[in-house]
Amino acid sequence: MFNQLGLIGCGLMGGSFALALKKAGLVRRVVGYSKSPSTVEKARRLGVIDVMAESALLAVSGSDIVLMAVPVAASENTFKAIRHLVDPGVLFMDVGSTKRDVVDAARRVLKERLPSFVPAHPIAGREVAGIEHADAGLYQGRKVILTPLPQTDATLVQKATDVWAAIGCQVLKMTPEHHDAAFAAVSHLPHLLAFAYINAMADQPRGQEYLTLAGPGFRDFTRIAASDPTVWRDILLSNREEILKQSEAFRHALEQMERHMREWNGPALQEQIRSASDARSQWSLGGKPNAAR
């Protein structure tokens, strides 16, 4: 059990982590900080945190586990604010959706204190943001990716693994580079496409009329377009090189299908649809292929 969780960022992700630790009996006290005092007060009223901190540094003071649940673009400034209390033996983690930029910031700022930082990315979330949506079960049955560095304290990596496993996560480990390439493909590009598609639809002269006719397929395809704009601006910019590679691959596949349509090449078009249908049928959320059908 941890004596104190220092929570920097009292939103959906950080608040859910705090509630999950409390529910599992893994922490005695949670001290929370956010830039907005009203957010911290709401977190206290909701029972997500026990004590309000006036700064990120005060949230870290006395904590033996610290979670940075801030936008990826704020990681470097957060490291600067807390670096004097990044002590050996204290577990520091983040929940950023990109890892290379966060790791680079940690290297620049933490220097000899870098071994205490275990970069993490829980594959969980919702389209809604805010502490009022925090849920102790948010991470249950989800994956979390740890991207430790060669310098990272192995004892803390194991401690991080145990913590996430204890709140219901399947823990995987990979390099920051592998992480960002993979999630550009399976998460970041789909969001980019959803944002662009909704904008293209809404900008048409009769776009609003078309939207009134949309059904479940439209709902499912566009669900992620309702995601937090600030969070996704940061993600798309911070992982732009990998996302643009995936965008080019998508554009090539789309152009192939468009060419078959222009040429009235039904067999070739059907084959590409079949290929996509088969690949999707073999996929499942847990990462294990479905039984052949």
PDB file of C-alpha atoms in Angstrom:
ATOM      1  CA  MET A   1       0.000   0.000   0.000  1.00  0.00           C
ATOM      2  CA  PHE A   2       1.087   3.564  -0.719  1.00  0.00           C
ATOM      3  CA  ASN A   3       0.882   6.191   1.956  1.00  0.00           C
ATOM      4  CA  GLN A   4       0.113   9.104  -0.375  1.00  0.00           C
ATOM      5  CA  LEU A   5      -0.720   9.624  -4.037  1.00  0.00           C
ATOM      6  CA  GLY A   6       0.302  12.986  -5.410  1.00  0.00           C
ATOM      7  CA  LEU A   7      -2.108  13.682  -8.266  1.00  0.00           C
ATOM      8  CA  ILE A   8      -1.144  16.426 -10.712  1.00  0.00           C
ATOM      9  CA  GLY A   9      -4.138  16.988 -12.949  1.00  0.00           C
ATOM     10  CA  CYS A  10      -7.577  16.330 -11.470  1.00  0.00           C
ATOM     11  CA  GLY A  11      -9.424  15.286 -14.592  1.00  0.00           C
ATOM     12  CA  LEU A  12     -10.952  12.111 -15.980  1.00  0.00           C
ATOM     13  CA  MET A  13      -7.731  10.096 -16.200  1.00  0.00           C
ATOM     14  CA  GLY A  14      -6.091  11.236 -12.984  1.00  0.00           C
ATOM     15  CA  GLY A  15      -9.312  11.200 -11.012  1.00  0.00           C
ATOM     16  CA  SER A  16     -10.154   7.686 -12.190  1.00  0.00           C
ATOM     17  CA  PHE A  17      -6.688   6.478 -11.180  1.00  0.00           C
ATOM     18  CA  ALA A  18      -7.133   7.970  -7.704  1.00  0.00           C
ATOM     19  CA  LEU A  19     -10.558   6.378  -7.282  1.00  0.00           C
ATOM     20  CA  ALA A  20      -9.275   3.029  -8.541  1.00  0.00           C
ATOM     21  CA  LEU A  21      -6.407   3.052  -6.026  1.00  0.00           C
ATOM     22  CA  LYS A  22      -8.817   3.944  -3.244  1.00  0.00           C
ATOM     23  CA  LYS A  23     -11.280   1.232  -4.229  1.00  0.00           C
ATOM     24  CA  ALA A  24      -8.476  -1.353  -4.309  1.00  0.00           C
ATOM     25  CA  GLY A  25      -7.189  -0.232  -0.898  1.00  0.00           C
ATOM     26  CA  LEU A  26      -3.825   0.735  -2.372  1.00  0.00           C
ATOM     27  CA  VAL A  27      -3.490   4.262  -1.007  1.00  0.00           C
ATOM     28  CA  ARG A  28      -4.217   5.942   2.321  1.00  0.00           C
ATOM     29  CA  ARG A  29      -4.468   9.542   1.120  1.00  0.00           C
ATOM     30  CA  VAL A  30      -4.669  11.458  -2.161  1.00  0.00           C
ATOM     31  CA  VAL A  31      -3.321  14.991  -2.472  1.00  0.00           C
ATOM     32  CA  GLY A  32      -4.404  16.696  -5.678  1.00  0.00           C
ATOM     33  CA  TYR A  33      -3.430  19.733  -7.710  1.00  0.00           C
ATOM     34  CA  SER A  34      -4.818  21.299 -10.896  1.00  0.00           C
ATOM     35  CA  LYS A  35      -4.275  24.703 -12.454  1.00  0.00           C
ATOM     36  CA  SER A  36      -7.931  25.515 -11.797  1.00  0.00           C
ATOM     37  CA  PRO A  37      -8.713  25.878  -8.060  1.00  0.00           C
ATOM     38  CA  SER A  38     -12.382  25.170  -8.761  1.00  0.00           C
ATOM     39  CA  THR A  39     -11.442  21.824 -10.319  1.00  0.00           C
ATOM     40  CA  VAL A  40      -9.423  20.848  -7.249  1.00  0.00           C
ATOM     41  CA  GLU A  41     -12.283  21.864  -4.975  1.00  0.00           C
ATOM     42  CA  LYS A  42     -14.728  19.793  -7.032  1.00  0.00           C
ATOM     43  CA  ALA A  43     -12.357  16.809  -6.830  1.00  0.00           C
ATOM     44  CA  ARG A  44     -12.307  17.139  -3.048  1.00  0.00           C
ATOM     45  CA  ARG A  45     -16.100  17.457  -2.825  1.00  0.00           C
ATOM     46  CA  LEU A  46     -16.524  14.340  -4.957  1.00  0.00           C
ATOM     47  CA  GLY A  47     -14.137  12.391  -2.738  1.00  0.00           C
ATOM     48  CA  VAL A  48     -11.599  11.857  -5.503  1.00  0.00           C
ATOM     49  CA  ILE A  49      -8.889  13.596  -3.496  1.00  0.00           C
ATOM     50  CA  ASP A  50      -8.567  14.098   0.235  1.00  0.00           C
ATOM     51  CA  VAL A  51      -6.362  17.183   0.357  1.00  0.00           C
ATOM     52  CA  MET A  52      -6.048  20.121  -2.031  1.00  0.00           C
ATOM     53  CA  ALA A  53      -2.515  21.247  -2.917  1.00  0.00           C
ATOM     54  CA  GLU A  54      -1.731  24.799  -3.990  1.00  0.00           C
ATOM     55  CA  SER A  55       1.021  23.708  -6.375  1.00  0.00           C
ATOM     56  CA  ALA A  56       2.284  20.651  -8.191  1.00  0.00           C
ATOM     57  CA  LEU A  57       5.330  20.627  -5.919  1.00  0.00           C
ATOM     58  CA  LEU A  58       3.136  20.508  -2.805  1.00  0.00           C
ATOM     59  CA  ALA A  59       1.174  17.611  -4.287  1.00  0.00           C
ATOM     60  CA  VAL A  60       4.449  15.710  -4.658  1.00  0.00           C
ATOM     61  CA  SER A  61       5.703  16.575  -1.160  1.00  0.00           C
ATOM     62  CA  GLY A  62       5.309  13.536   1.092  1.00  0.00           C
ATOM     63  CA  SER A  63       3.989  11.314  -1.711  1.00  0.00           C
ATOM     64  CA  ASP A  64       5.417   7.887  -2.443  1.00  0.00           C
ATOM     65  CA  ILE A  65       3.542   7.611  -5.750  1.00  0.00           C
ATOM     66  CA  VAL A  66       2.916  10.501  -8.169  1.00  0.00           C
ATOM     67  CA  LEU A  67       0.730  10.567 -11.272  1.00  0.00           C
ATOM     68  CA  MET A  68       1.054  13.365 -13.823  1.00  0.00           C
ATOM     69  CA  ALA A  69      -2.298  13.473 -15.614  1.00  0.00           C
ATOM     70  CA  VAL A  70      -1.640  16.615 -17.638  1.00  0.00           C
ATOM     71  CA  PRO A  71      -1.753  17.336 -21.391  1.00  0.00           C
ATOM     72  CA  VAL A  72       1.381  16.067 -23.111  1.00  0.00           C
ATOM     73  CA  ALA A  73       2.342  19.640 -24.019  1.00  0.00           C
ATOM     74  CA  ALA A  74       2.429  20.508 -20.301  1.00  0.00           C
ATOM     75  CA  SER A  75       4.787  17.668 -19.356  1.00  0.00           C
ATOM     76  CA  GLU A  76       8.030  19.641 -19.487  1.00  0.00           C
ATOM     77  CA  ASN A  77       6.747  22.492 -17.325  1.00  0.00           C
ATOM     78  CA  THR A  78       5.343  19.966 -14.877  1.00  0.00           C
ATOM     79  CA  PHE A  79       8.711  18.215 -14.622  1.00  0.00           C
ATOM     80  CA  LYS A  80      10.343  21.600 -13.971  1.00  0.00           C
ATOM     81  CA  ALA A  81       7.833  22.348 -11.213  1.00  0.00           C
ATOM     82  CA  ILE A  82       8.423  19.081  -9.340  1.00  0.00           C
ATOM     83  CA  ARG A  83      12.005  18.047 -10.155  1.00  0.00           C
ATOM     84  CA  HIS A  84      13.412  19.052  -6.753  1.00  0.00           C
ATOM     85  CA  LEU A  85      11.221  16.409  -5.102  1.00  0.00           C
ATOM     86  CA  VAL A  86      11.733  13.625  -7.640  1.00  0.00           C
ATOM     87  CA  ASP A  87      13.498  11.415  -5.122  1.00  0.00           C
ATOM     88  CA  PRO A  88      14.806   7.852  -5.490  1.00  0.00           C
ATOM     89  CA  GLY A  89      12.260   5.233  -4.497  1.00  0.00           C
ATOM     90  CA  VAL A  90       9.243   7.425  -5.285  1.00  0.00           C
ATOM     91  CA  LEU A  91       7.254   6.191  -8.282  1.00  0.00           C
ATOM     92  CA  PHE A  92       6.526   8.917 -10.850  1.00  0.00           C
ATOM     93  CA  MET A  93       4.270   8.156 -13.830  1.00  0.00           C
ATOM     94  CA  ASP A  94       2.332  10.009 -16.505  1.00  0.00           C
ATOM     95  CA  VAL A  95      -0.665   8.990 -18.632  1.00  0.00           C
ATOM     96  CA  GLY A  96       0.287  10.724 -21.885  1.00  0.00           C
ATOM     97  CA  SER A  97      -0.953   9.332 -25.197  1.00  0.00           C
ATOM     98  CA  THR A  98       2.438   9.993 -26.805  1.00  0.00           C
ATOM     99  CA  LYS A  99       5.706   8.943 -25.247  1.00  0.00           C
ATOM    100  CA  ARG A 100       8.774  10.172 -27.147  1.00  0.00           C
ATOM    101  CA  ASP A 101       8.069  13.835 -26.447  1.00  0.00           C
ATOM    102  CA  VAL A 102       7.326  13.154 -22.778  1.00  0.00           C
ATOM    103  CA  VAL A 103      10.487  11.056 -22.417  1.00  0.00           C
ATOM    104  CA  ASP A 104      12.569  13.729 -24.150  1.00  0.00           C
ATOM    105  CA  ALA A 105      11.197  16.339 -21.756  1.00  0.00           C
ATOM    106  CA  ALA A 106      11.995  14.094 -18.790  1.00  0.00           C
ATOM    107  CA  ARG A 107      15.568  13.631 -20.024  1.00  0.00           C
ATOM    108  CA  ARG A 108      16.055  17.388 -20.393  1.00  0.00           C
ATOM    109  CA  VAL A 109      14.618  18.312 -17.018  1.00  0.00           C
ATOM    110  CA  LEU A 110      15.065  15.413 -14.613  1.00  0.00           C
ATOM    111  CA  LYS A 111      18.627  14.483 -15.600  1.00  0.00           C
ATOM    112  CA  GLU A 112      20.085  12.396 -12.741  1.00  0.00           C
ATOM    113  CA  ARG A 113      16.564  11.979 -11.305  1.00  0.00           C
ATOM    114  CA  LEU A 114      15.328  10.301 -14.483  1.00  0.00           C
ATOM    115  CA  PRO A 115      15.436   6.746 -12.999  1.00  0.00           C
ATOM    116  CA  SER A 116      12.369   7.561 -10.860  1.00  0.00           C
ATOM    117  CA  PHE A 117      10.145   8.192 -13.900  1.00  0.00           C
ATOM    118  CA  VAL A 118       8.165   5.321 -15.445  1.00  0.00           C
ATOM    119  CA  PRO A 119       6.336   6.604 -18.555  1.00  0.00           C
ATOM    120  CA  ALA A 120       2.871   5.074 -18.913  1.00  0.00           C
ATOM    121  CA  HIS A 121      -0.078   5.181 -21.292  1.00  0.00           C
ATOM    122  CA  PRO A 122      -3.315   3.542 -20.145  1.00  0.00           C
ATOM    123  CA  ILE A 123      -5.476   2.673 -23.141  1.00  0.00           C
ATOM    124  CA  ALA A 124      -8.659   3.995 -21.633  1.00  0.00           C
ATOM    125  CA  GLY A 125     -10.746   7.114 -21.711  1.00  0.00           C
ATOM    126  CA  ARG A 126     -14.005   8.632 -22.822  1.00  0.00           C
ATOM    127  CA  GLU A 127     -15.148  11.385 -25.128  1.00  0.00           C
ATOM    128  CA  VAL A 128     -16.168  13.401 -22.063  1.00  0.00           C
ATOM    129  CA  ALA A 129     -13.569  15.127 -19.915  1.00  0.00           C
ATOM    130  CA  GLY A 130     -13.570  16.466 -16.380  1.00  0.00           C
ATOM    131  CA  ILE A 131     -13.344  15.260 -12.808  1.00  0.00           C
ATOM    132  CA  GLU A 132     -17.097  14.749 -12.612  1.00  0.00           C
ATOM    133  CA  HIS A 133     -16.713  11.808 -15.007  1.00  0.00           C
ATOM    134  CA  ALA A 134     -13.972  10.079 -12.989  1.00  0.00           C
ATOM    135  CA  ASP A 135     -14.736   6.377 -12.567  1.00  0.00           C
ATOM    136  CA  ALA A 136     -12.966   3.794 -10.417  1.00  0.00           C
ATOM    137  CA  GLY A 137     -13.663   1.187 -13.102  1.00  0.00           C
ATOM    138  CA  LEU A 138     -12.251   3.146 -16.045  1.00  0.00           C
ATOM    139  CA  TYR A 139      -9.080   1.055 -16.240  1.00  0.00           C
ATOM    140  CA  GLN A 140     -10.633  -2.324 -15.504  1.00  0.00           C
ATOM    141  CA  GLY A 141      -9.884  -4.789 -18.294  1.00  0.00           C
ATOM    142  CA  ARG A 142      -7.804  -2.289 -20.266  1.00  0.00           C
ATOM    143  CA  LYS A 143      -4.210  -2.330 -21.428  1.00  0.00           C
ATOM    144  CA  VAL A 144      -1.548   0.014 -20.104  1.00  0.00           C
ATOM    145  CA  ILE A 145       1.726   0.517 -21.960  1.00  0.00           C
ATOM    146  CA  LEU A 146       4.878   1.196 -19.955  1.00  0.00           C
ATOM    147  CA  THR A 147       7.853   2.617 -21.857  1.00  0.00           C
ATOM    148  CA  PRO A 148      10.737   2.514 -19.361  1.00  0.00           C
ATOM    149  CA  LEU A 149      14.173   3.771 -20.378  1.00  0.00           C
ATOM    150  CA  PRO A 150      17.498   1.997 -19.861  1.00  0.00           C
ATOM    151  CA  GLN A 151      18.079   4.311 -16.879  1.00  0.00           C
ATOM    152  CA  THR A 152      14.707   3.611 -15.261  1.00  0.00           C
ATOM    153  CA  ASP A 153      14.890   1.955 -11.848  1.00  0.00           C
ATOM    154  CA  ALA A 154      13.842  -1.680 -12.389  1.00  0.00           C
ATOM    155  CA  THR A 155      12.276  -1.794  -8.925  1.00  0.00           C
ATOM    156  CA  LEU A 156       9.991   1.102  -9.857  1.00  0.00           C
ATOM    157  CA  VAL A 157       9.082  -0.512 -13.173  1.00  0.00           C
ATOM    158  CA  GLN A 158       7.949  -3.569 -11.233  1.00  0.00           C
ATOM    159  CA  LYS A 159       6.083  -1.371  -8.766  1.00  0.00           C
ATOM    160  CA  ALA A 160       4.321   0.407 -11.653  1.00  0.00           C
ATOM    161  CA  THR A 161       3.443  -2.963 -13.182  1.00  0.00           C
ATOM    162  CA  ASP A 162       1.973  -4.159  -9.898  1.00  0.00           C
ATOM    163  CA  VAL A 163      -0.075  -0.989  -9.390  1.00  0.00           C
ATOM    164  CA  TRP A 164      -1.690  -1.054 -12.822  1.00  0.00           C
ATOM    165  CA  ALA A 165      -2.323  -4.794 -12.599  1.00  0.00           C
ATOM    166  CA  ALA A 166      -3.962  -4.327  -9.202  1.00  0.00           C
ATOM    167  CA  ILE A 167      -6.560  -1.936 -10.688  1.00  0.00           C
ATOM    168  CA  GLY A 168      -7.402  -4.357 -13.487  1.00  0.00           C
ATOM    169  CA  CYS A 169      -4.989  -3.527 -16.309  1.00  0.00           C
ATOM    170  CA  GLN A 170      -3.013  -5.799 -18.599  1.00  0.00           C
ATOM    171  CA  VAL A 171       0.495  -4.335 -18.558  1.00  0.00           C
ATOM    172  CA  LEU A 172       2.664  -4.280 -21.678  1.00  0.00           C
ATOM    173  CA  LYS A 173       6.145  -2.823 -22.162  1.00  0.00           C
ATOM    174  CA  MET A 174       7.730  -1.333 -25.264  1.00  0.00           C
ATOM    175  CA  THR A 175      10.074   1.449 -26.319  1.00  0.00           C
ATOM    176  CA  PRO A 176       8.722   5.002 -26.657  1.00  0.00           C
ATOM    177  CA  GLU A 177       9.454   4.870 -30.399  1.00  0.00           C
ATOM    178  CA  HIS A 178       7.527   1.624 -30.889  1.00  0.00           C
ATOM    179  CA  HIS A 179       4.646   3.010 -28.834  1.00  0.00           C
ATOM    180  CA  ASP A 180       4.285   6.182 -30.880  1.00  0.00           C
ATOM    181  CA  ALA A 181       4.483   4.361 -34.214  1.00  0.00           C
ATOM    182  CA  ALA A 182       1.855   1.841 -33.139  1.00  0.00           C
ATOM    183  CA  PHE A 183      -0.593   4.360 -31.710  1.00  0.00           C
ATOM    184  CA  ALA A 184      -0.250   6.656 -34.696  1.00  0.00           C
ATOM    185  CA  ALA A 185      -1.732   3.743 -36.650  1.00  0.00           C
ATOM    186  CA  VAL A 186      -4.455   2.492 -34.318  1.00  0.00           C
ATOM    187  CA  SER A 187      -5.515   5.618 -32.424  1.00  0.00           C
ATOM    188  CA  HIS A 188      -4.137   8.927 -33.647  1.00  0.00           C
ATOM    189  CA  LEU A 189      -4.902   8.525 -37.368  1.00  0.00           C
ATOM    190  CA  PRO A 190      -8.514   7.374 -36.709  1.00  0.00           C
ATOM    191  CA  HIS A 191      -9.072  10.516 -34.648  1.00  0.00           C
ATOM    192  CA  LEU A 192      -7.568  12.695 -37.376  1.00  0.00           C
ATOM    193  CA  LEU A 193      -9.838  11.082 -39.966  1.00  0.00           C
ATOM    194  CA  ALA A 194     -12.920  11.453 -37.762  1.00  0.00           C
ATOM    195  CA  PHE A 195     -12.222  15.156 -37.195  1.00  0.00           C
ATOM    196  CA  ALA A 196     -11.629  15.770 -40.908  1.00  0.00           C
ATOM    197  CA  TYR A 197     -14.696  13.799 -41.975  1.00  0.00           C
ATOM    198  CA  ILE A 198     -17.053  15.676 -39.636  1.00  0.00           C
ATOM    199  CA  ASN A 199     -15.646  19.021 -40.788  1.00  0.00           C
ATOM    200  CA  ALA A 200     -16.008  18.019 -44.452  1.00  0.00           C
ATOM    201  CA  MET A 201     -19.603  16.996 -43.828  1.00  0.00           C
ATOM    202  CA  ALA A 202     -20.530  20.074 -41.816  1.00  0.00           C
ATOM    203  CA  ASP A 203     -18.946  22.470 -44.329  1.00  0.00           C
ATOM    204  CA  GLN A 204     -21.108  21.281 -47.231  1.00  0.00           C
ATOM    205  CA  PRO A 205     -24.061  23.543 -48.138  1.00  0.00           C
ATOM    206  CA  ARG A 206     -26.533  20.809 -47.170  1.00  0.00           C
ATOM    207  CA  GLY A 207     -24.329  19.230 -44.522  1.00  0.00           C
ATOM    208  CA  GLN A 208     -26.679  19.876 -41.624  1.00  0.00           C
ATOM    209  CA  GLU A 209     -29.531  18.281 -43.536  1.00  0.00           C
ATOM    210  CA  TYR A 210     -27.387  15.222 -44.252  1.00  0.00           C
ATOM    211  CA  LEU A 211     -26.527  14.929 -40.565  1.00  0.00           C
ATOM    212  CA  THR A 212     -30.197  14.650 -39.649  1.00  0.00           C
ATOM    213  CA  LEU A 213     -30.382  11.492 -41.795  1.00  0.00           C
ATOM    214  CA  ALA A 214     -27.384   9.787 -40.205  1.00  0.00           C
ATOM    215  CA  GLY A 215     -27.856   6.469 -38.431  1.00  0.00           C
ATOM    216  CA  PRO A 216     -25.912   3.984 -36.287  1.00  0.00           C
ATOM    217  CA  GLY A 217     -23.076   3.567 -38.784  1.00  0.00           C
ATOM    218  CA  PHE A 218     -22.401   7.303 -38.733  1.00  0.00           C
ATOM    219  CA  ARG A 219     -22.651   7.318 -34.941  1.00  0.00           C
ATOM    220  CA  ASP A 220     -20.114   4.516 -34.556  1.00  0.00           C
ATOM    221  CA  PHE A 221     -17.686   5.882 -37.140  1.00  0.00           C
ATOM    222  CA  THR A 222     -17.676   9.426 -35.767  1.00  0.00           C
ATOM    223  CA  ARG A 223     -17.883   8.811 -32.014  1.00  0.00           C
ATOM    224  CA  ILE A 224     -14.266   9.819 -31.404  1.00  0.00           C
ATOM    225  CA  ALA A 225     -14.727  13.132 -33.219  1.00  0.00           C
ATOM    226  CA  ALA A 226     -16.357  14.395 -30.006  1.00  0.00           C
ATOM    227  CA  SER A 227     -13.046  14.048 -28.138  1.00  0.00           C
ATOM    228  CA  ASP A 228     -11.404  16.894 -26.225  1.00  0.00           C
ATOM    229  CA  PRO A 229      -9.955  19.451 -28.721  1.00  0.00           C
ATOM    230  CA  THR A 230      -7.042  20.582 -26.536  1.00  0.00           C
ATOM    231  CA  VAL A 231      -5.924  17.051 -25.757  1.00  0.00           C
ATOM    232  CA  TRP A 232      -6.053  15.985 -29.392  1.00  0.00           C
ATOM    233  CA  ARG A 233      -4.381  19.113 -30.722  1.00  0.00           C
ATOM    234  CA  ASP A 234      -1.410  18.259 -28.503  1.00  0.00           C
ATOM    235  CA  ILE A 235      -1.383  14.587 -29.506  1.00  0.00           C
ATOM    236  CA  LEU A 236      -1.590  15.261 -33.244  1.00  0.00           C
ATOM    237  CA  LEU A 237       1.223  17.805 -33.089  1.00  0.00           C
ATOM    238  CA  SER A 238       3.500  15.876 -30.756  1.00  0.00           C
ATOM    239  CA  ASN A 239       3.308  12.659 -32.814  1.00  0.00           C
ATOM    240  CA  ARG A 240       2.930  14.370 -36.175  1.00  0.00           C
ATOM    241  CA  GLU A 241       5.739  12.525 -37.993  1.00  0.00           C
ATOM    242  CA  GLU A 242       4.333   9.074 -37.286  1.00  0.00           C
ATOM    243  CA  ILE A 243       0.748  10.193 -37.900  1.00  0.00           C
ATOM    244  CA  LEU A 244       1.656  11.729 -41.253  1.00  0.00           C
ATOM    245  CA  LYS A 245       3.271   8.428 -42.287  1.00  0.00           C
ATOM    246  CA  GLN A 246       0.021   6.657 -41.478  1.00  0.00           C
ATOM    247  CA  SER A 247      -2.003   9.354 -43.224  1.00  0.00           C
ATOM    248  CA  GLU A 248       0.028   8.793 -46.391  1.00  0.00           C
ATOM    249  CA  ALA A 249      -0.576   5.038 -46.220  1.00  0.00           C
ATOM    250  CA  PHE A 250      -4.306   5.677 -45.774  1.00  0.00           C
ATOM    251  CA  ARG A 251      -4.333   8.116 -48.688  1.00  0.00           C
ATOM    252  CA  HIS A 252      -2.709   5.497 -50.927  1.00  0.00           C
ATOM    253  CA  ALA A 253      -5.332   2.880 -49.976  1.00  0.00           C
ATOM    254  CA  LEU A 254      -8.168   5.380 -50.528  1.00  0.00           C
ATOM    255  CA  GLU A 255      -6.789   6.385 -53.927  1.00  0.00           C
ATOM    256  CA  GLN A 256      -6.703   2.734 -54.983  1.00  0.00           C
ATOM    257  CA  MET A 257     -10.368   2.295 -54.129  1.00  0.00           C
ATOM    258  CA  GLU A 258     -11.272   5.577 -55.838  1.00  0.00           C
ATOM    259  CA  ARG A 259      -9.463   4.439 -58.988  1.00  0.00           C
ATOM    260  CA  HIS A 260     -11.412   1.178 -59.048  1.00  0.00           C
ATOM    261  CA  MET A 261     -14.644   3.156 -58.726  1.00  0.00           C
ATOM    262  CA  ARG A 262     -13.732   5.559 -61.548  1.00  0.00           C
ATOM    263  CA  GLU A 263     -12.778   2.636 -63.782  1.00  0.00           C
ATOM    264  CA  TRP A 264     -15.956   0.724 -62.861  1.00  0.00           C
ATOM    265  CA  ASN A 265     -13.722  -2.160 -61.750  1.00  0.00           C
ATOM    266  CA  GLY A 266     -16.157  -4.036 -59.547  1.00  0.00           C
ATOM    267  CA  PRO A 267     -14.043  -7.158 -58.948  1.00  0.00           C
ATOM    268  CA  ALA A 268     -10.996  -5.189 -57.786  1.00  0.00           C
ATOM    269  CA  LEU A 269     -13.140  -2.962 -55.570  1.00  0.00           C
ATOM    270  CA  GLN A 270     -14.903  -5.975 -54.074  1.00  0.00           C
ATOM    271  CA  GLU A 271     -11.560  -7.631 -53.361  1.00  0.00           C
ATOM    272  CA  GLN A 272     -10.365  -4.605 -51.393  1.00  0.00           C
ATOM    273  CA  ILE A 273     -13.610  -4.514 -49.450  1.00  0.00           C
ATOM    274  CA  ARG A 274     -13.322  -8.253 -48.747  1.00  0.00           C
ATOM    275  CA  SER A 275      -9.733  -7.821 -47.568  1.00  0.00           C
ATOM    276  CA  ALA A 276     -10.789  -5.083 -45.146  1.00  0.00           C
ATOM    277  CA  SER A 277     -13.816  -7.050 -43.969  1.00  0.00           C
ATOM    278  CA  ASP A 278     -11.716 -10.148 -43.270  1.00  0.00           C
ATOM    279  CA  ALA A 279      -9.069  -8.166 -41.384  1.00  0.00           C
ATOM    280  CA  ARG A 280     -11.727  -6.447 -39.247  1.00  0.00           C
ATOM    281  CA  SER A 281     -13.542  -9.736 -38.568  1.00  0.00           C
ATOM    282  CA  GLN A 282     -10.352 -11.267 -37.201  1.00  0.00           C
ATOM    283  CA  TRP A 283      -9.768  -8.389 -34.782  1.00  0.00           C
ATOM    284  CA  SER A 284     -11.063  -8.189 -31.220  1.00  0.00           C
ATOM    285  CA  LEU A 285     -10.715  -5.524 -28.543  1.00  0.00           C
ATOM    286  CA  GLY A 286      -8.644  -7.715 -26.272  1.00  0.00           C
ATOM    287  CA  GLY A 287      -6.012  -8.143 -28.930  1.00  0.00           C
ATOM    288  CA  LYS A 288      -6.784 -11.807 -29.590  1.00  0.00           C
ATOM    289  CA  PRO A 289      -8.132 -12.810 -33.007  1.00  0.00           C
ATOM    290  CA  ASN A 290     -11.711 -13.967 -33.195  1.00  0.00           C
ATOM    291  CA  ALA A 291     -12.408 -17.561 -34.102  1.00  0.00           C
ATOM    292  CA  ALA A 292     -12.431 -18.190 -37.825  1.00  0.00           C
ATOM    293  CA  ARG A 293     -15.854 -17.732 -39.344  1.00  0.00           C
TER     294      ARG A 293
END
